[in-house]
mmCIF file of C-alpha atoms in Angstrom:
data_model
loop_
_atom_site.group_PDB
_atom_site.id
_atom_site.type_symbol
_atom_site.label_atom_id
_atom_site.label_comp_id
_atom_site.label_asym_id
_atom_site.label_seq_id
_atom_site.Cartn_x
_atom_site.Cartn_y
_atom_site.Cartn_z
ATOM 1 C CA UNK A 1445 34.130 262.321 141.046
ATOM 2 C CA UNK A 1446 32.518 259.050 142.079
ATOM 3 C CA UNK A 1447 30.305 259.261 138.963
ATOM 4 C CA UNK A 1448 33.124 260.036 136.525
ATOM 5 C CA UNK A 1449 35.032 256.797 137.101
ATOM 6 C CA UNK A 1450 32.180 254.452 136.082
ATOM 7 C CA UNK A 1451 31.501 256.646 133.046
ATOM 8 C CA UNK A 1452 35.176 256.614 132.082
ATOM 9 C CA UNK A 1453 35.317 252.854 132.600
ATOM 10 C CA UNK A 1454 32.245 252.333 130.433
ATOM 11 C CA UNK A 1455 33.745 254.483 127.654
ATOM 12 C CA UNK A 1456 37.030 252.592 127.866
ATOM 13 C CA UNK A 1457 35.200 249.253 127.716
ATOM 14 C CA UNK A 1458 33.237 250.412 124.651
ATOM 15 C CA UNK A 1459 36.437 251.572 122.923
ATOM 16 C CA UNK A 1460 38.270 248.326 123.704
ATOM 17 C CA UNK A 1461 35.398 246.099 122.581
ATOM 18 C CA UNK A 1462 34.821 247.930 119.296
ATOM 19 C CA UNK A 1463 37.724 246.235 117.465
ATOM 20 C CA UNK A 1464 36.328 242.854 118.485
ATOM 21 C CA UNK A 1465 32.872 243.760 117.205
ATOM 22 C CA UNK A 1466 34.071 245.233 113.890
ATOM 23 C CA UNK A 1467 37.089 243.783 112.099
ATOM 24 C CA UNK A 1468 39.087 245.225 109.184
ATOM 25 C CA UNK A 1469 41.275 243.176 106.834
ATOM 26 C CA UNK A 1470 43.450 244.133 103.840
ATOM 27 C CA UNK A 1471 43.548 241.570 101.010
ATOM 28 C CA UNK A 1472 45.971 241.555 98.058
ATOM 29 C CA UNK A 1473 45.637 239.382 94.958
ATOM 30 C CA UNK A 1474 49.435 239.132 94.666
ATOM 31 C CA UNK A 1475 52.427 239.792 96.892
ATOM 32 C CA UNK A 1476 54.953 241.247 94.444
ATOM 33 C CA UNK A 1477 54.686 244.315 92.219
ATOM 34 C CA UNK A 1478 56.900 246.266 89.858
ATOM 35 C CA UNK A 1479 57.624 249.927 90.655
ATOM 36 C CA UNK A 1480 54.519 252.040 89.888
ATOM 37 C CA UNK A 1481 52.495 248.942 88.999
ATOM 38 C CA UNK A 1482 48.787 249.019 89.764
ATOM 39 C CA UNK A 1483 48.287 248.051 93.432
ATOM 40 C CA UNK A 1484 44.666 246.863 93.826
ATOM 41 C CA UNK A 1485 43.618 246.493 97.449
ATOM 42 C CA UNK A 1486 40.434 245.001 98.887
ATOM 43 C CA UNK A 1487 39.403 246.097 102.396
ATOM 44 C CA UNK A 1488 36.988 243.698 104.103
ATOM 45 C CA UNK A 1489 34.883 245.138 106.926
ATOM 46 C CA UNK A 1490 32.903 242.705 109.074
ATOM 47 C CA UNK A 1491 30.217 243.960 111.468
ATOM 48 C CA UNK A 1492 29.406 241.810 114.500
ATOM 49 C CA UNK A 1493 28.265 244.658 116.726
ATOM 50 C CA UNK A 1494 24.580 243.733 116.751
ATOM 51 C CA UNK A 1495 23.588 247.044 115.181
ATOM 52 C CA UNK A 1496 23.829 248.524 111.671
ATOM 53 C CA UNK A 1497 26.697 250.831 110.731
ATOM 54 C CA UNK A 1498 26.493 253.803 108.377
ATOM 55 C CA UNK A 1499 29.826 254.218 106.616
ATOM 56 C CA UNK A 1500 31.303 256.137 103.723
ATOM 57 C CA UNK A 1501 29.721 259.521 104.379
ATOM 58 C CA UNK A 1502 33.012 261.228 105.296
ATOM 59 C CA UNK A 1503 36.055 261.514 103.080
ATOM 60 C CA UNK A 1504 38.246 260.179 105.911
ATOM 61 C CA UNK A 1505 36.102 257.226 107.031
ATOM 62 C CA UNK A 1506 38.728 254.899 105.503
ATOM 63 C CA UNK A 1507 42.432 255.770 105.528
ATOM 64 C CA UNK A 1508 45.561 253.969 104.335
ATOM 65 C CA UNK A 1509 49.162 254.078 105.477
ATOM 66 C CA UNK A 1510 52.078 252.446 103.673
ATOM 67 C CA UNK A 1511 55.458 251.995 105.352
ATOM 68 C CA UNK A 1512 58.696 250.270 104.430
ATOM 69 C CA UNK A 1513 60.145 247.495 106.580
ATOM 70 C CA UNK A 1514 62.641 249.982 107.988
ATOM 71 C CA UNK A 1515 59.601 251.950 109.253
ATOM 72 C CA UNK A 1516 60.175 254.824 106.810
ATOM 73 C CA UNK A 1517 56.884 256.282 105.628
ATOM 74 C CA UNK A 1518 56.112 256.133 101.930
ATOM 75 C CA UNK A 1519 55.297 259.505 100.377
ATOM 76 C CA UNK A 1520 51.592 260.022 99.809
ATOM 77 C CA UNK A 1521 50.943 261.923 96.572
ATOM 78 C CA UNK A 1522 47.198 262.441 97.136
ATOM 79 C CA UNK A 1523 44.339 261.310 99.346
ATOM 80 C CA UNK A 1524 42.770 258.005 98.353
ATOM 81 C CA UNK A 1525 39.163 258.639 97.206
ATOM 82 C CA UNK A 1526 36.947 256.384 99.330
ATOM 83 C CA UNK A 1527 33.743 258.365 99.823
ATOM 84 C CA UNK A 1528 30.449 256.632 99.042
ATOM 85 C CA UNK A 1529 27.741 256.042 101.648
ATOM 86 C CA UNK A 1530 26.436 252.579 102.492
ATOM 87 C CA UNK A 1531 24.852 250.714 105.403
ATOM 88 C CA UNK A 1532 26.434 247.580 106.835
ATOM 89 C CA UNK A 1533 24.032 245.429 108.821
ATOM 90 C CA UNK A 1534 24.988 243.256 111.741
ATOM 91 C CA UNK A 1535 26.645 239.948 110.737
ATOM 92 C CA UNK A 1536 27.375 241.378 107.297
ATOM 93 C CA UNK A 1537 30.667 241.957 105.475
ATOM 94 C CA UNK A 1538 31.426 244.690 102.963
ATOM 95 C CA UNK A 1539 34.426 244.997 100.622
ATOM 96 C CA UNK A 1540 35.878 248.295 99.447
ATOM 97 C CA UNK A 1541 38.274 248.083 96.474
ATOM 98 C CA UNK A 1542 40.808 250.778 95.606
ATOM 99 C CA UNK A 1543 44.039 251.080 93.635
ATOM 100 C CA UNK A 1544 46.741 252.595 95.851
ATOM 101 C CA UNK A 1545 49.381 253.014 93.125
ATOM 102 C CA UNK A 1546 48.314 256.533 92.019
ATOM 103 C CA UNK A 1547 48.369 257.813 95.609
ATOM 104 C CA UNK A 1548 51.654 256.461 97.024
ATOM 105 C CA UNK A 1549 55.166 256.773 95.626
ATOM 106 C CA UNK A 1550 56.281 253.142 95.359
ATOM 107 C CA UNK A 1551 59.270 253.368 93.030
ATOM 108 C CA UNK A 1552 61.999 251.734 95.126
ATOM 109 C CA UNK A 1553 62.671 248.024 95.464
ATOM 110 C CA UNK A 1554 61.931 246.688 98.939
ATOM 111 C CA UNK A 1555 59.364 245.262 101.350
ATOM 112 C CA UNK A 1556 56.356 247.288 102.491
ATOM 113 C CA UNK A 1557 53.293 247.075 104.755
ATOM 114 C CA UNK A 1558 49.760 248.394 104.261
ATOM 115 C CA UNK A 1559 47.394 249.263 107.123
ATOM 116 C CA UNK A 1560 43.788 250.305 106.520
ATOM 117 C CA UNK A 1561 41.953 252.173 109.290
ATOM 118 C CA UNK A 1562 38.163 252.480 109.476
ATOM 119 C CA UNK A 1563 36.757 255.414 111.442
ATOM 120 C CA UNK A 1564 33.280 254.921 112.903
ATOM 121 C CA UNK A 1565 32.036 258.438 113.515
ATOM 122 C CA UNK A 1566 29.029 257.471 115.661
ATOM 123 C CA UNK A 1567 31.279 255.590 118.080
ATOM 124 C CA UNK A 1568 34.215 258.000 117.841
ATOM 125 C CA UNK A 1569 36.630 255.088 117.351
ATOM 126 C CA UNK A 1570 39.215 254.093 114.750
ATOM 127 C CA UNK A 1571 39.779 250.422 113.939
ATOM 128 C CA UNK A 1572 43.017 249.497 112.150
ATOM 129 C CA UNK A 1573 43.638 246.333 110.155
ATOM 130 C CA UNK A 1574 46.558 243.980 110.736
ATOM 131 C CA UNK A 1575 49.507 244.956 108.484
ATOM 132 C CA UNK A 1576 49.507 243.352 105.030
ATOM 133 C CA UNK A 1577 52.981 242.844 103.532
ATOM 134 C CA UNK A 1578 54.066 243.070 99.898
ATOM 135 C CA UNK A 1579 57.273 243.517 97.912
ATOM 136 C CA UNK A 1580 58.320 245.863 95.126
ATOM 137 C CA UNK A 1581 60.718 244.096 92.756
ATOM 138 C CA UNK A 1582 62.742 245.278 89.774
ATOM 139 C CA UNK A 1583 62.176 244.024 86.240
ATOM 140 C CA UNK A 1584 64.607 243.491 83.371
ATOM 141 C CA UNK A 1585 63.964 245.581 80.259
ATOM 142 C CA UNK A 1586 63.498 243.575 77.071
ATOM 143 C CA UNK A 1587 62.327 246.177 74.538
ATOM 144 C CA UNK A 1588 61.260 249.825 74.329
ATOM 145 C CA UNK A 1589 59.847 252.168 71.703
ATOM 146 C CA UNK A 1590 58.978 255.867 71.751
ATOM 147 C CA UNK A 1591 55.720 256.853 70.039
ATOM 148 C CA UNK A 1592 53.392 259.810 69.583
ATOM 149 C CA UNK A 1593 49.806 260.054 70.785
ATOM 150 C CA UNK A 1594 47.474 260.289 67.765
ATOM 151 C CA UNK A 1595 45.571 263.588 67.500
ATOM 152 C CA UNK A 1596 41.842 263.357 68.299
ATOM 153 C CA UNK A 1597 39.332 263.713 65.493
ATOM 154 C CA UNK A 1598 39.021 267.377 64.534
ATOM 155 C CA UNK A 1599 42.163 268.283 66.483
ATOM 156 C CA UNK A 1600 44.907 270.627 65.372
ATOM 157 C CA UNK A 1601 48.239 269.625 63.852
ATOM 158 C CA UNK A 1602 50.180 270.471 67.012
ATOM 159 C CA UNK A 1603 53.243 268.437 67.952
ATOM 160 C CA UNK A 1604 52.090 265.076 69.391
ATOM 161 C CA UNK A 1605 52.765 264.071 72.969
ATOM 162 C CA UNK A 1606 55.665 261.634 73.125
ATOM 163 C CA UNK A 1607 55.369 258.474 75.223
ATOM 164 C CA UNK A 1608 57.275 255.220 75.513
ATOM 165 C CA UNK A 1609 56.313 251.553 75.634
ATOM 166 C CA UNK A 1610 58.676 249.322 77.628
ATOM 167 C CA UNK A 1611 58.459 245.537 77.912
ATOM 168 C CA UNK A 1612 59.928 244.053 81.078
ATOM 169 C CA UNK A 1613 60.248 240.617 82.609
ATOM 170 C CA UNK A 1614 60.234 239.927 86.346
ATOM 171 C CA UNK A 1615 60.694 236.756 88.357
ATOM 172 C CA UNK A 1616 57.433 236.684 90.288
ATOM 173 C CA UNK A 1617 57.860 234.905 93.646
ATOM 174 C CA UNK A 1618 61.133 233.519 92.218
ATOM 175 C CA UNK A 1619 59.197 230.729 90.559
ATOM 176 C CA UNK A 1620 57.482 232.277 87.532
ATOM 177 C CA UNK A 1621 58.627 234.746 84.893
ATOM 178 C CA UNK A 1622 56.056 237.371 83.973
ATOM 179 C CA UNK A 1623 55.856 239.817 81.106
ATOM 180 C CA UNK A 1624 54.977 243.427 81.944
ATOM 181 C CA UNK A 1625 54.286 246.514 79.858
ATOM 182 C CA UNK A 1626 55.048 250.032 81.045
ATOM 183 C CA UNK A 1627 53.763 253.248 79.478
ATOM 184 C CA UNK A 1628 55.745 256.337 80.445
ATOM 185 C CA UNK A 1629 56.890 259.666 79.091
ATOM 186 C CA UNK A 1630 59.911 259.619 76.803
ATOM 187 C CA UNK A 1631 62.385 260.174 79.656
ATOM 188 C CA UNK A 1632 60.619 257.597 81.918
ATOM 189 C CA UNK A 1633 60.309 260.209 84.661
ATOM 190 C CA UNK A 1634 56.520 259.930 84.655
ATOM 191 C CA UNK A 1635 54.935 256.470 84.677
ATOM 192 C CA UNK A 1636 51.374 256.375 83.364
ATOM 193 C CA UNK A 1637 50.718 252.669 83.916
ATOM 194 C CA UNK A 1638 52.449 249.330 84.510
ATOM 195 C CA UNK A 1639 50.473 246.199 83.695
ATOM 196 C CA UNK A 1640 51.223 242.480 83.892
ATOM 197 C CA UNK A 1641 50.566 240.792 80.543
ATOM 198 C CA UNK A 1642 51.049 237.203 81.707
ATOM 199 C CA UNK A 1643 53.526 234.379 82.379
ATOM 200 C CA UNK A 1644 56.380 233.710 79.962
ATOM 201 C CA UNK A 1645 59.134 231.156 79.415
ATOM 202 C CA UNK A 1646 62.743 232.101 80.107
ATOM 203 C CA UNK A 1647 63.919 231.713 76.504
ATOM 204 C CA UNK A 1648 61.076 233.733 74.960
ATOM 205 C CA UNK A 1649 62.014 236.654 72.728
ATOM 206 C CA UNK A 1650 58.988 238.968 72.411
ATOM 207 C CA UNK A 1651 58.053 240.375 69.019
ATOM 208 C CA UNK A 1652 56.556 243.871 69.226
ATOM 209 C CA UNK A 1653 55.206 246.357 66.667
ATOM 210 C CA UNK A 1654 53.106 249.524 66.685
ATOM 211 C CA UNK A 1655 50.060 249.954 64.466
ATOM 212 C CA UNK A 1656 48.767 253.150 62.840
ATOM 213 C CA UNK A 1657 46.866 254.064 66.045
ATOM 214 C CA UNK A 1658 50.052 253.793 68.152
ATOM 215 C CA UNK A 1659 48.765 250.640 69.814
ATOM 216 C CA UNK A 1660 51.391 248.118 70.868
ATOM 217 C CA UNK A 1661 51.053 244.574 69.495
ATOM 218 C CA UNK A 1662 53.234 242.003 71.245
ATOM 219 C CA UNK A 1663 53.465 238.233 70.915
ATOM 220 C CA UNK A 1664 55.742 236.013 72.984
ATOM 221 C CA UNK A 1665 56.076 232.410 74.094
ATOM 222 C CA UNK A 1666 54.208 231.727 77.324
ATOM 223 C CA UNK A 1667 54.317 227.902 77.371
ATOM 224 C CA UNK A 1668 55.904 224.866 75.747
ATOM 225 C CA UNK A 1669 53.997 225.414 72.488
ATOM 226 C CA UNK A 1670 51.784 228.341 73.463
ATOM 227 C CA UNK A 1671 52.139 232.009 72.489
ATOM 228 C CA UNK A 1672 50.341 234.980 74.049
ATOM 229 C CA UNK A 1673 49.266 237.869 71.833
ATOM 230 C CA UNK A 1674 48.262 241.189 73.406
ATOM 231 C CA UNK A 1675 47.271 244.635 72.180
ATOM 232 C CA UNK A 1676 48.029 247.579 74.497
ATOM 233 C CA UNK A 1677 46.560 251.083 74.161
ATOM 234 C CA UNK A 1678 48.659 254.278 74.508
ATOM 235 C CA UNK A 1679 47.153 254.642 78.012
ATOM 236 C CA UNK A 1680 48.520 251.239 79.060
ATOM 237 C CA UNK A 1681 45.266 249.263 78.965
ATOM 238 C CA UNK A 1682 45.237 245.746 77.521
ATOM 239 C CA UNK A 1683 42.446 245.953 74.948
ATOM 240 C CA UNK A 1684 42.866 242.491 73.423
ATOM 241 C CA UNK A 1685 44.517 239.226 74.444
ATOM 242 C CA UNK A 1686 44.573 235.823 72.733
ATOM 243 C CA UNK A 1687 46.526 232.573 72.915
ATOM 244 C CA UNK A 1688 47.981 230.755 69.881
ATOM 245 C CA UNK A 1689 49.321 227.225 69.606
ATOM 246 C CA UNK A 1690 52.422 226.395 67.587
ATOM 247 C CA UNK A 1691 50.777 224.475 64.744
ATOM 248 C CA UNK A 1692 52.995 223.771 61.694
ATOM 249 C CA UNK A 1693 54.394 227.311 61.918
ATOM 250 C CA UNK A 1694 55.201 229.754 64.704
ATOM 251 C CA UNK A 1695 52.655 232.588 65.081
ATOM 252 C CA UNK A 1696 54.118 236.001 64.276
ATOM 253 C CA UNK A 1697 53.042 239.576 63.625
ATOM 254 C CA UNK A 1698 52.236 240.777 60.126
ATOM 255 C CA UNK A 1699 51.660 244.408 59.057
ATOM 256 C CA UNK A 1700 49.697 245.360 55.938
ATOM 257 C CA UNK A 1701 50.086 248.451 53.760
ATOM 258 C CA UNK A 1702 47.587 250.398 55.917
ATOM 259 C CA UNK A 1703 49.425 249.838 59.200
ATOM 260 C CA UNK A 1704 47.046 247.173 60.479
ATOM 261 C CA UNK A 1705 48.615 244.236 62.336
ATOM 262 C CA UNK A 1706 47.389 240.658 62.324
ATOM 263 C CA UNK A 1707 48.733 237.254 63.339
ATOM 264 C CA UNK A 1708 50.194 235.003 60.663
ATOM 265 C CA UNK A 1709 50.675 231.299 61.418
ATOM 266 C CA UNK A 1710 49.829 229.168 64.405
ATOM 267 C CA UNK A 1711 46.315 228.259 65.519
ATOM 268 C CA UNK A 1712 44.300 230.559 67.772
ATOM 269 C CA UNK A 1713 42.735 228.935 70.796
ATOM 270 C CA UNK A 1714 38.985 229.345 70.867
ATOM 271 C CA UNK A 1715 37.711 231.131 73.970
ATOM 272 C CA UNK A 1716 34.326 230.383 75.549
ATOM 273 C CA UNK A 1717 32.918 233.737 74.432
ATOM 274 C CA UNK A 1718 33.918 233.023 70.805
ATOM 275 C CA UNK A 1719 31.220 230.343 70.517
ATOM 276 C CA UNK A 1720 27.603 231.557 70.362
ATOM 277 C CA UNK A 1721 25.400 230.204 73.115
ATOM 278 C CA UNK A 1722 22.692 227.872 71.795
ATOM 279 C CA UNK A 1723 19.596 228.003 73.991
ATOM 280 C CA UNK A 1724 17.634 224.807 74.657
ATOM 281 C CA UNK A 1725 14.176 224.546 73.068
ATOM 282 C CA UNK A 1726 12.522 225.262 76.397
ATOM 283 C CA UNK A 1727 14.165 228.722 76.457
ATOM 284 C CA UNK A 1728 13.562 229.537 72.793
ATOM 285 C CA UNK A 1729 10.495 231.760 72.251
ATOM 286 C CA UNK A 1730 7.858 230.204 70.038
ATOM 287 C CA UNK A 1731 7.170 231.909 66.726
ATOM 288 C CA UNK A 1732 3.669 233.333 66.292
ATOM 289 C CA UNK A 1733 1.705 231.636 63.468
ATOM 290 C CA UNK A 1734 1.482 233.700 60.292
ATOM 291 C CA UNK A 1735 -2.045 234.959 59.571
ATOM 292 C CA UNK A 1736 -3.870 233.430 56.598
ATOM 293 C CA UNK A 1737 -4.324 235.703 53.550
ATOM 294 C CA UNK A 1738 -7.515 237.730 53.550
ATOM 295 C CA UNK A 1739 -9.508 236.818 50.441
ATOM 296 C CA UNK A 1740 -12.727 238.558 49.372
ATOM 297 C CA UNK A 1741 -15.801 236.354 49.160
ATOM 298 C CA UNK A 1742 -19.006 236.752 47.082
ATOM 299 C CA UNK A 1743 -21.114 237.603 50.100
ATOM 300 C CA UNK A 1744 -19.091 240.768 50.812
ATOM 301 C CA UNK A 1745 -16.967 239.489 53.743
ATOM 302 C CA UNK A 1746 -13.261 238.844 54.346
ATOM 303 C CA UNK A 1747 -12.632 235.517 56.011
ATOM 304 C CA UNK A 1748 -9.479 234.490 57.894
ATOM 305 C CA UNK A 1749 -8.688 231.523 60.071
ATOM 306 C CA UNK A 1750 -9.836 233.049 63.338
ATOM 307 C CA UNK A 1751 -12.689 235.463 62.804
ATOM 308 C CA UNK A 1752 -15.012 237.067 60.259
ATOM 309 C CA UNK A 1753 -15.056 240.813 59.754
ATOM 310 C CA UNK A 1754 -17.019 243.112 57.465
ATOM 311 C CA UNK A 1755 -15.080 244.571 54.580
ATOM 312 C CA UNK A 1756 -15.769 248.301 54.334
ATOM 313 C CA UNK A 1757 -17.127 249.473 50.992
ATOM 314 C CA UNK A 1758 -18.539 246.100 50.044
ATOM 315 C CA UNK A 1759 -22.241 245.341 49.779
#
């Protein structure tokens, strides 16, 4: 018995010191989200233990819990995929990024907390992060349109799947209006994706149309004389985004006879990647000099600027 107490004390000391040697932190890019909006989370793990850690081998090495402020547990719809082995050296920090929205049912307005827990198998300890708070807020619907998913090339003429685009505005942090797009089924019982498009002014009336590929084109006023134009895919991804200035006329959507949509009016702001990069002369490869033409001579040789060679078949 006299040997068990020191061993137990040493184990307890190791367990208590582990959180001080390895720290876990949850970082959010924003503090407010719409129901079912993408919830990207970054988990920072810092190792100050003096020895390397091998993490990510087990499916449960990193776990998440989400609770409401009233301590009710949010329903988990599936396990968050986090597996992927890596080594974290001493005095190093690693960041694991995941989107929690597909794995937790966050459809009610309210305040919530996220805790990430790292399990170090070799030490047999679990290290939780401090709780990170965020809010789920409701948006106001501005526009909606049901559409069908285009059939893939070579597909059959079966009835298309029906989905719905919905444009919403929300008062982010009570200081900035934001435009959001939601893609759902027709009854809005299944949400495929909710994405923030960008800031907007309170008096903006968005103009929205669908092209022949069922992509959503929307343009709205996002500043004093600035308009934001976005193209959204049927899966809810923003595939194109541009800004237009009010110049002589207001920019607006225009559809041609083939169902293609363009912007008419206004002046598009040039983005850095619109201008080709001109390399300085020091980085431009030099062109190789063109060889001189090979002319036959009377003595039966071809002569060029660098060397003399025998011409086969000549005497």
